[in-house]
mmCIF file of C-alpha atoms in Angstrom:
data_model
loop_
_atom_site.group_PDB
_atom_site.id
_atom_site.type_symbol
_atom_site.label_atom_id
_atom_site.label_comp_id
_atom_site.label_asym_id
_atom_site.label_seq_id
_atom_site.Cartn_x
_atom_site.Cartn_y
_atom_site.Cartn_z
ATOM 1 C CA CYS E 1 100.041 -66.689 110.685
ATOM 2 C CA PRO E 2 102.642 -68.310 110.135
ATOM 3 C CA VAL E 3 102.429 -70.808 106.794
ATOM 4 C CA THR E 4 104.281 -73.694 106.964
ATOM 5 C CA GLY E 5 104.797 -74.914 103.003
ATOM 6 C CA THR E 6 106.160 -77.893 101.249
ATOM 7 C CA TRP E 7 109.487 -77.616 98.798
ATOM 8 C CA MET E 8 108.452 -78.181 95.627
ATOM 9 C CA ALA E 9 104.420 -77.932 95.960
ATOM 10 C CA SER E 10 102.111 -75.361 96.300
ATOM 11 C CA THR E 11 101.256 -72.798 99.087
ATOM 12 C CA THR E 12 97.461 -69.890 99.129
ATOM 13 C CA LEU E 13 98.812 -66.930 100.871
ATOM 14 C CA PRO E 14 95.288 -65.432 103.124
ATOM 15 C CA CYS E 15 94.090 -61.917 102.100
ATOM 16 C CA THR E 16 89.969 -60.975 101.568
ATOM 17 C CA TYR E 17 88.105 -58.725 102.363
ATOM 18 C CA VAL E 18 83.865 -58.124 102.305
ATOM 19 C CA PRO E 19 83.545 -55.789 99.226
ATOM 20 C CA THR E 20 81.182 -52.803 99.252
ATOM 21 C CA GLU E 21 80.075 -50.540 97.135
ATOM 22 C CA ASP E 22 81.204 -46.862 99.411
ATOM 23 C CA PHE E 23 84.967 -48.030 97.814
ATOM 24 C CA THR E 24 86.742 -49.113 94.228
ATOM 25 C CA GLN E 25 89.591 -50.856 94.783
ATOM 26 C CA GLN E 26 92.479 -48.616 92.934
ATOM 27 C CA THR E 27 95.731 -51.356 93.234
ATOM 28 C CA LEU E 28 96.674 -54.449 95.057
ATOM 29 C CA SER E 29 100.179 -56.164 95.310
ATOM 30 C CA TRP E 30 101.974 -58.280 97.303
ATOM 31 C CA SER E 31 105.850 -57.693 97.907
ATOM 32 C CA VAL E 32 108.317 -60.076 99.718
ATOM 33 C CA GLU E 33 110.418 -58.888 102.278
ATOM 34 C CA GLN E 34 113.851 -61.443 102.396
ATOM 35 C CA GLY E 35 116.732 -60.380 104.441
ATOM 36 C CA SER E 36 116.816 -56.668 105.158
ATOM 37 C CA SER E 37 115.589 -56.360 101.840
ATOM 38 C CA THR E 38 111.720 -55.764 99.574
ATOM 39 C CA SER E 39 111.132 -56.089 96.518
ATOM 40 C CA THR E 40 107.325 -56.634 95.225
ATOM 41 C CA ILE E 41 105.958 -59.978 93.771
ATOM 42 C CA PHE E 42 102.143 -59.031 92.120
ATOM 43 C CA ARG E 43 100.577 -55.963 91.372
ATOM 44 C CA ARG E 44 96.531 -55.331 90.189
ATOM 45 C CA ASP E 45 96.410 -51.967 88.206
ATOM 46 C CA ASP E 46 93.637 -50.407 85.796
ATOM 47 C CA SER E 47 96.323 -51.842 83.441
ATOM 48 C CA GLY E 48 96.276 -55.366 84.194
ATOM 49 C CA ASP E 49 98.260 -57.626 86.382
ATOM 50 C CA HIS E 50 102.428 -57.801 86.537
ATOM 51 C CA ILE E 51 104.580 -60.262 88.561
ATOM 52 C CA LEU E 52 107.557 -57.636 88.490
ATOM 53 C CA LEU E 53 110.000 -60.154 89.690
ATOM 54 C CA SER E 54 110.794 -63.342 87.325
ATOM 55 C CA GLN E 55 112.184 -66.248 89.633
ATOM 56 C CA PHE E 56 108.027 -66.203 90.238
ATOM 57 C CA ARG E 57 106.873 -65.583 86.842
ATOM 58 C CA GLY E 58 104.804 -68.881 86.208
ATOM 59 C CA ARG E 59 104.800 -69.467 89.808
ATOM 60 C CA VAL E 60 102.096 -67.201 91.270
ATOM 61 C CA SER E 61 98.566 -66.078 90.628
ATOM 62 C CA VAL E 62 95.853 -63.645 92.148
ATOM 63 C CA PRO E 63 91.917 -64.792 91.365
ATOM 64 C CA LYS E 64 90.679 -62.613 88.826
ATOM 65 C CA HIS E 65 86.702 -62.865 89.367
ATOM 66 C CA SER E 66 86.531 -63.086 93.190
ATOM 67 C CA PRO E 67 85.427 -60.272 94.733
ATOM 68 C CA GLY E 68 86.772 -59.334 98.523
ATOM 69 C CA ASP E 69 89.415 -62.332 97.644
ATOM 70 C CA ALA E 70 93.563 -61.258 97.148
ATOM 71 C CA SER E 71 95.008 -64.402 97.971
ATOM 72 C CA LEU E 72 98.606 -64.947 96.176
ATOM 73 C CA LEU E 73 99.133 -69.136 95.692
ATOM 74 C CA ILE E 74 102.349 -69.123 94.969
ATOM 75 C CA GLN E 75 103.243 -73.101 93.130
ATOM 76 C CA ASN E 76 106.330 -75.313 92.820
ATOM 77 C CA LEU E 77 107.486 -73.404 96.243
ATOM 78 C CA GLU E 78 110.644 -72.910 97.074
ATOM 79 C CA MET E 79 113.418 -72.959 99.216
ATOM 80 C CA PRO E 80 114.477 -69.569 99.102
ATOM 81 C CA ASP E 81 110.699 -68.632 99.100
ATOM 82 C CA SER E 82 110.856 -68.405 102.978
ATOM 83 C CA GLY E 83 110.504 -65.018 104.115
ATOM 84 C CA HIS E 84 107.765 -62.515 105.283
ATOM 85 C CA TYR E 85 105.145 -61.977 102.629
ATOM 86 C CA THR E 86 102.642 -58.091 102.363
ATOM 87 C CA CYS E 87 99.137 -58.337 100.646
ATOM 88 C CA GLN E 88 98.898 -54.297 100.324
ATOM 89 C CA ILE E 89 95.735 -53.621 98.805
ATOM 90 C CA ILE E 90 94.268 -49.734 98.020
ATOM 91 C CA TRP E 91 90.696 -48.642 97.962
ATOM 92 C CA ARG E 92 89.219 -45.053 96.159
ATOM 93 C CA SER E 93 85.691 -43.873 98.248
ATOM 94 C CA ARG E 94 82.844 -42.289 97.298
ATOM 95 C CA ASP E 95 84.630 -38.728 98.452
ATOM 96 C CA ASN E 96 87.824 -39.750 96.236
ATOM 97 C CA SER E 97 90.199 -39.940 98.982
ATOM 98 C CA LEU E 98 92.871 -43.327 99.361
ATOM 99 C CA ILE E 99 92.529 -46.400 102.103
ATOM 100 C CA THR E 100 95.076 -48.704 101.944
ATOM 101 C CA ARG E 101 95.047 -52.080 104.760
ATOM 102 C CA GLU E 102 98.090 -54.319 104.614
ATOM 103 C CA VAL E 103 98.098 -58.056 105.795
ATOM 104 C CA THR E 104 102.033 -59.609 106.662
ATOM 105 C CA THR E 105 101.934 -63.625 106.405
ATOM 106 C CA ILE E 106 104.979 -65.406 107.278
ATOM 107 C CA VAL E 107 106.365 -67.489 104.991
ATOM 108 C CA LYS E 108 108.228 -70.944 105.697
ATOM 109 C CA VAL E 109 109.852 -73.186 102.371
ATOM 110 C CA VAL E 110 110.359 -77.258 104.442
ATOM 111 C CA LYS E 111 111.151 -80.018 102.493
ATOM 112 C CA GLY E 112 108.720 -83.093 103.101
ATOM 113 C CA LYS E 113 109.079 -87.070 104.254
ATOM 114 C CA CYS E 114 107.177 -89.095 101.933
ATOM 115 C CA SER E 115 104.119 -89.545 103.521
ATOM 116 C CA SER E 116 103.555 -91.952 105.870
ATOM 117 C CA LYS E 117 100.554 -93.810 103.622
ATOM 118 C CA VAL E 118 102.594 -94.996 100.020
ATOM 119 C CA LEU E 119 99.675 -95.574 97.529
ATOM 120 C CA LEU E 120 100.016 -99.418 95.540
ATOM 121 C CA LEU E 121 97.705 -97.955 92.018
ATOM 122 C CA SER E 122 96.287 -101.548 91.863
ATOM 123 C CA GLU E 123 93.403 -103.540 93.419
ATOM 124 C CA PRO E 124 94.632 -106.486 96.329
ATOM 125 C CA GLY E 125 94.394 -109.004 93.440
ATOM 126 C CA LEU E 126 95.010 -109.515 90.437
ATOM 127 C CA THR E 127 94.363 -112.778 87.884
ATOM 128 C CA LEU E 128 95.879 -112.825 84.869
ATOM 129 C CA PRO E 129 95.854 -115.306 81.702
ATOM 130 C CA ALA E 130 99.947 -115.423 80.579
ATOM 131 C CA GLY E 131 101.323 -113.300 77.779
ATOM 132 C CA ALA E 132 98.959 -110.692 79.276
ATOM 133 C CA SER E 133 100.937 -107.236 79.794
ATOM 134 C CA THR E 134 100.652 -105.335 83.032
ATOM 135 C CA SER E 135 102.355 -102.724 85.630
ATOM 136 C CA LEU E 136 102.185 -101.781 89.079
ATOM 137 C CA SER E 137 102.309 -98.227 89.733
ATOM 138 C CA CYS E 138 103.687 -96.446 92.993
ATOM 139 C CA GLU E 139 102.793 -92.839 94.801
ATOM 140 C CA ALA E 140 104.123 -91.287 97.249
ATOM 141 C CA GLY E 141 103.603 -87.618 99.030
ATOM 142 C CA GLY E 142 106.468 -85.661 99.725
ATOM 143 C CA SER E 143 109.194 -82.697 98.406
ATOM 144 C CA PRO E 144 110.784 -84.715 95.357
ATOM 145 C CA PRO E 145 112.863 -86.601 94.381
ATOM 146 C CA ILE E 146 111.155 -89.404 95.042
ATOM 147 C CA SER E 147 112.845 -92.644 94.919
ATOM 148 C CA TYR E 148 111.370 -96.482 94.271
ATOM 149 C CA ARG E 149 112.055 -99.740 94.812
ATOM 150 C CA TRP E 150 109.853 -102.840 93.961
ATOM 151 C CA PHE E 151 109.703 -105.643 95.760
ATOM 152 C CA ARG E 152 108.969 -109.325 96.239
ATOM 153 C CA ARG E 153 108.070 -111.059 98.503
ATOM 154 C CA GLY E 154 109.891 -114.767 99.377
ATOM 155 C CA PRO E 155 109.828 -117.650 101.897
ATOM 156 C CA ALA E 156 109.633 -116.525 105.203
ATOM 157 C CA GLY E 157 109.393 -112.878 105.019
ATOM 158 C CA THR E 158 112.337 -112.469 103.177
ATOM 159 C CA ALA E 159 111.667 -109.918 100.449
ATOM 160 C CA GLU E 160 113.651 -109.986 96.592
ATOM 161 C CA LEU E 161 114.334 -106.447 95.168
ATOM 162 C CA LEU E 162 113.758 -106.690 91.584
ATOM 163 C CA SER E 163 113.726 -102.986 90.100
ATOM 164 C CA SER E 164 113.687 -99.108 90.922
ATOM 165 C CA GLY E 165 111.088 -97.159 89.242
ATOM 166 C CA ALA E 166 107.293 -95.815 90.405
ATOM 167 C CA GLU E 167 106.668 -98.482 88.078
ATOM 168 C CA LEU E 168 106.788 -102.001 88.028
ATOM 169 C CA ALA E 169 106.030 -103.529 84.245
ATOM 170 C CA TRP E 170 105.606 -107.563 82.678
ATOM 171 C CA PRO E 171 104.980 -107.009 79.186
ATOM 172 C CA SER E 172 104.222 -110.362 78.659
ATOM 173 C CA LEU E 173 103.831 -112.456 81.611
ATOM 174 C CA ARG E 174 104.127 -116.052 82.748
ATOM 175 C CA PRO E 175 103.375 -118.313 85.257
ATOM 176 C CA SER E 176 106.767 -117.602 87.476
ATOM 177 C CA ASP E 177 105.323 -114.305 88.169
ATOM 178 C CA SER E 178 102.778 -115.004 90.351
ATOM 179 C CA GLY E 179 103.875 -114.069 93.486
ATOM 180 C CA THR E 180 103.776 -111.293 96.262
ATOM 181 C CA TYR E 181 104.643 -107.674 95.237
ATOM 182 C CA PHE E 182 105.117 -104.489 96.912
ATOM 183 C CA CYS E 183 106.222 -100.781 96.775
ATOM 184 C CA GLU E 184 108.704 -98.683 99.424
ATOM 185 C CA ALA E 185 109.552 -94.665 98.981
ATOM 186 C CA HIS E 186 112.023 -92.021 99.984
ATOM 187 C CA ASN E 187 113.145 -89.076 99.425
ATOM 188 C CA ARG E 188 115.883 -87.007 101.216
ATOM 189 C CA ALA E 189 113.637 -85.229 103.814
ATOM 190 C CA GLY E 190 112.525 -88.180 105.210
ATOM 191 C CA ALA E 191 116.598 -88.606 106.686
ATOM 192 C CA GLY E 192 116.823 -92.205 105.853
ATOM 193 C CA ALA E 193 113.228 -93.405 106.425
ATOM 194 C CA VAL E 194 110.769 -95.532 104.007
ATOM 195 C CA GLN E 195 107.579 -95.978 103.738
ATOM 196 C CA ARG E 196 106.360 -99.561 102.307
ATOM 197 C CA SER E 197 103.387 -99.834 100.230
ATOM 198 C CA ASP E 198 99.976 -102.253 100.899
ATOM 199 C CA ALA E 199 100.789 -105.898 98.976
ATOM 200 C CA VAL E 200 99.283 -106.816 95.824
ATOM 201 C CA ARG E 201 99.154 -110.552 95.062
ATOM 202 C CA LEU E 202 99.509 -111.659 91.275
ATOM 203 C CA THR E 203 98.303 -114.814 89.861
ATOM 204 C CA VAL E 204 99.492 -116.088 86.201
ATOM 205 C CA THR E 205 97.017 -118.552 84.772
ATOM 206 C CA GLY E 206 98.385 -120.427 82.061
ATOM 207 C CA GLU E 207 95.057 -119.788 79.970
ATOM 208 C CA CYS E 208 95.498 -118.535 76.311
ATOM 209 C CA ARG E 209 93.804 -115.208 76.149
ATOM 210 C CA ALA E 210 93.358 -115.733 72.082
ATOM 211 C CA ALA E 211 90.820 -118.570 71.727
ATOM 212 C CA GLN E 212 92.203 -122.023 71.413
ATOM 213 C CA ILE E 213 92.397 -122.448 67.421
ATOM 214 C CA LEU E 214 92.997 -125.588 66.103
ATOM 215 C CA CYS E 215 95.976 -125.677 63.539
ATOM 216 C CA GLN E 216 96.430 -128.555 60.572
ATOM 217 C CA GLY E 217 100.069 -129.528 59.031
ATOM 218 C CA GLN E 218 100.907 -131.855 56.246
ATOM 219 C CA ARG E 219 104.089 -131.555 53.634
ATOM 220 C CA ASN E 220 105.032 -127.684 55.016
ATOM 221 C CA ARG E 221 102.125 -126.342 55.171
ATOM 222 C CA ILE E 222 99.821 -125.091 57.979
ATOM 223 C CA LEU E 223 95.972 -124.960 57.276
ATOM 224 C CA LEU E 224 94.988 -121.983 60.428
ATOM 225 C CA PRO E 225 91.028 -122.791 60.476
ATOM 226 C CA SER E 226 89.353 -119.317 61.115
ATOM 227 C CA PRO E 227 86.287 -117.084 61.666
ATOM 228 C CA ARG E 228 87.595 -114.698 59.561
ATOM 229 C CA HIS E 229 87.754 -116.149 56.249
ATOM 230 C CA GLY E 230 90.515 -115.045 54.814
ATOM 231 C CA ALA E 231 92.621 -113.707 57.370
ATOM 232 C CA LEU E 232 94.854 -115.262 59.944
ATOM 233 C CA PRO E 233 93.748 -114.826 63.367
ATOM 234 C CA GLU E 234 95.382 -112.181 64.558
ATOM 235 C CA ALA E 235 98.922 -112.354 66.881
ATOM 236 C CA LEU E 236 99.195 -115.893 65.748
ATOM 237 C CA ARG E 237 102.039 -117.264 64.906
ATOM 238 C CA ALA E 238 103.833 -120.501 63.468
ATOM 239 C CA PHE E 239 107.361 -121.685 63.686
ATOM 240 C CA PRO E 240 109.498 -124.935 64.103
ATOM 241 C CA SER E 241 109.151 -126.453 68.202
ATOM 242 C CA SER E 242 112.677 -123.895 68.055
ATOM 243 C CA PRO E 243 111.759 -120.398 68.837
ATOM 244 C CA THR E 244 114.776 -119.023 67.391
ATOM 245 C CA LEU E 245 113.689 -119.948 64.634
ATOM 246 C CA GLU E 246 110.566 -118.179 64.816
ATOM 247 C CA GLY E 247 109.440 -116.290 61.884
ATOM 248 C CA ALA E 248 110.162 -118.701 59.276
ATOM 249 C CA ALA E 249 107.057 -118.645 57.430
ATOM 250 C CA GLN E 250 105.190 -116.849 55.312
ATOM 251 C CA GLU E 251 101.463 -116.105 55.479
ATOM 252 C CA GLN E 252 98.627 -117.157 52.907
ATOM 253 C CA GLY E 253 95.276 -115.694 53.640
ATOM 254 C CA SER E 254 94.547 -118.243 56.227
ATOM 255 C CA VAL E 255 96.958 -121.396 55.503
ATOM 256 C CA LEU E 256 100.547 -120.574 56.614
ATOM 257 C CA GLN E 257 103.261 -121.534 54.646
ATOM 258 C CA LEU E 258 107.075 -123.051 56.091
ATOM 259 C CA LEU E 259 110.183 -121.670 54.335
ATOM 260 C CA PRO E 260 111.979 -124.280 52.929
ATOM 261 C CA HIS E 261 114.734 -124.960 55.676
ATOM 262 C CA ALA E 262 111.580 -125.178 57.972
ATOM 263 C CA ALA E 263 110.192 -128.357 56.672
ATOM 264 C CA GLY E 264 111.618 -132.196 56.777
ATOM 265 C CA THR E 265 111.400 -133.802 60.214
ATOM 266 C CA ALA E 266 110.791 -130.594 62.156
ATOM 267 C CA SER E 267 107.625 -130.423 64.427
ATOM 268 C CA PRO E 268 105.633 -127.184 64.227
ATOM 269 C CA SER E 269 103.976 -125.501 66.750
ATOM 270 C CA CYS E 270 101.210 -122.706 66.609
ATOM 271 C CA GLN E 271 101.192 -119.784 69.163
ATOM 272 C CA LEU E 272 97.819 -118.402 69.995
ATOM 273 C CA GLY E 273 98.265 -114.952 71.140
ATOM 274 C CA GLY E 274 98.939 -115.036 75.337
ATOM 275 C CA GLY E 275 102.009 -117.138 75.002
ATOM 276 C CA CYS E 276 100.180 -120.601 74.619
ATOM 277 C CA PHE E 277 101.979 -123.251 72.001
ATOM 278 C CA LEU E 278 99.549 -126.308 70.139
ATOM 279 C CA LEU E 279 102.949 -128.179 69.057
ATOM 280 C CA LEU E 280 102.010 -130.145 66.058
ATOM 281 C CA PRO E 281 102.924 -133.592 64.834
ATOM 282 C CA PRO E 282 105.845 -133.997 62.380
ATOM 283 C CA VAL E 283 105.813 -132.112 59.133
ATOM 284 C CA GLY E 284 104.128 -134.847 56.826
ATOM 285 C CA ASN E 285 102.500 -136.157 59.069
ATOM 286 C CA SER E 286 98.350 -134.661 59.142
ATOM 287 C CA VAL E 287 96.109 -133.850 61.942
ATOM 288 C CA PRO E 288 93.680 -136.391 63.100
ATOM 289 C CA GLN E 289 90.105 -135.000 61.139
ATOM 290 C CA GLN E 290 88.077 -135.023 64.552
ATOM 291 C CA HIS E 291 90.415 -132.165 65.533
ATOM 292 C CA HIS E 292 89.337 -130.021 62.186
ATOM 293 C CA HIS E 293 87.460 -126.039 62.870
ATOM 294 C CA GLY E 294 85.293 -124.894 59.919
ATOM 295 C CA GLY E 295 84.441 -126.959 57.432
ATOM 296 C CA GLN E 296 88.235 -127.441 55.975
ATOM 297 C CA THR E 297 90.235 -129.048 54.763
ATOM 298 C CA PRO E 298 94.484 -130.041 54.897
ATOM 299 C CA VAL E 299 96.331 -128.283 53.066
#
């Protein structure tokens, strides 16, 4: 029976028999007829398995430990693999006579269109805090190369093209990233036909990932109450209210020391993991005592 295989996919050409103690398999071979030439691809004998055509090396195999199964697996099908494939098995009987059997399979390799179902590898709805990182992945079947495009659904059925590629990633989410997203996939075999995934709704909240930790500021120092004494909370930074001066500070245990150019009348802010900020009063003013946690006092 003819076998239709998809380019760059895998296919198995059947060749089976019922083993019997009266016959012992001597040789097994697979050959292919293409045009006017016939070549042996695979041969199994007492010396082992041999792949005789270089273009099939690393792509073909026959089960070793399945008596009666001599089927040929071809991986990563190529267009020139189309042809007539013949499985030949030679047995030796108890009286030393040889018996030969053959079966031929016609293989046609075609380029497959993108599958009608494009999978969006995510939950239908995602709710994540600002500052979190996430990604959406798109997957479609069919012959490569497959092209992907990502869209964000707009008003009145419109769609905004965002990017190309199988993945859409956000290293740090913002509330403005909330929206409905979907991907489209197509390949050359589809004659321009585009397959669309289901949509996923992404909601970004304004909450911090990290626990709220109140900061205290006085002069050019900020005390950072922490559940871990002697260490700053992870992903915690401080800088003047202008983010361009980020890093103008030094960590000293649980105290963050602002550098001279960051002091003065600037209003430092304490950034908690997740992209949230706690604004402090201008340097030189202290925070009311009721905002202080952990029994520590300003320095």
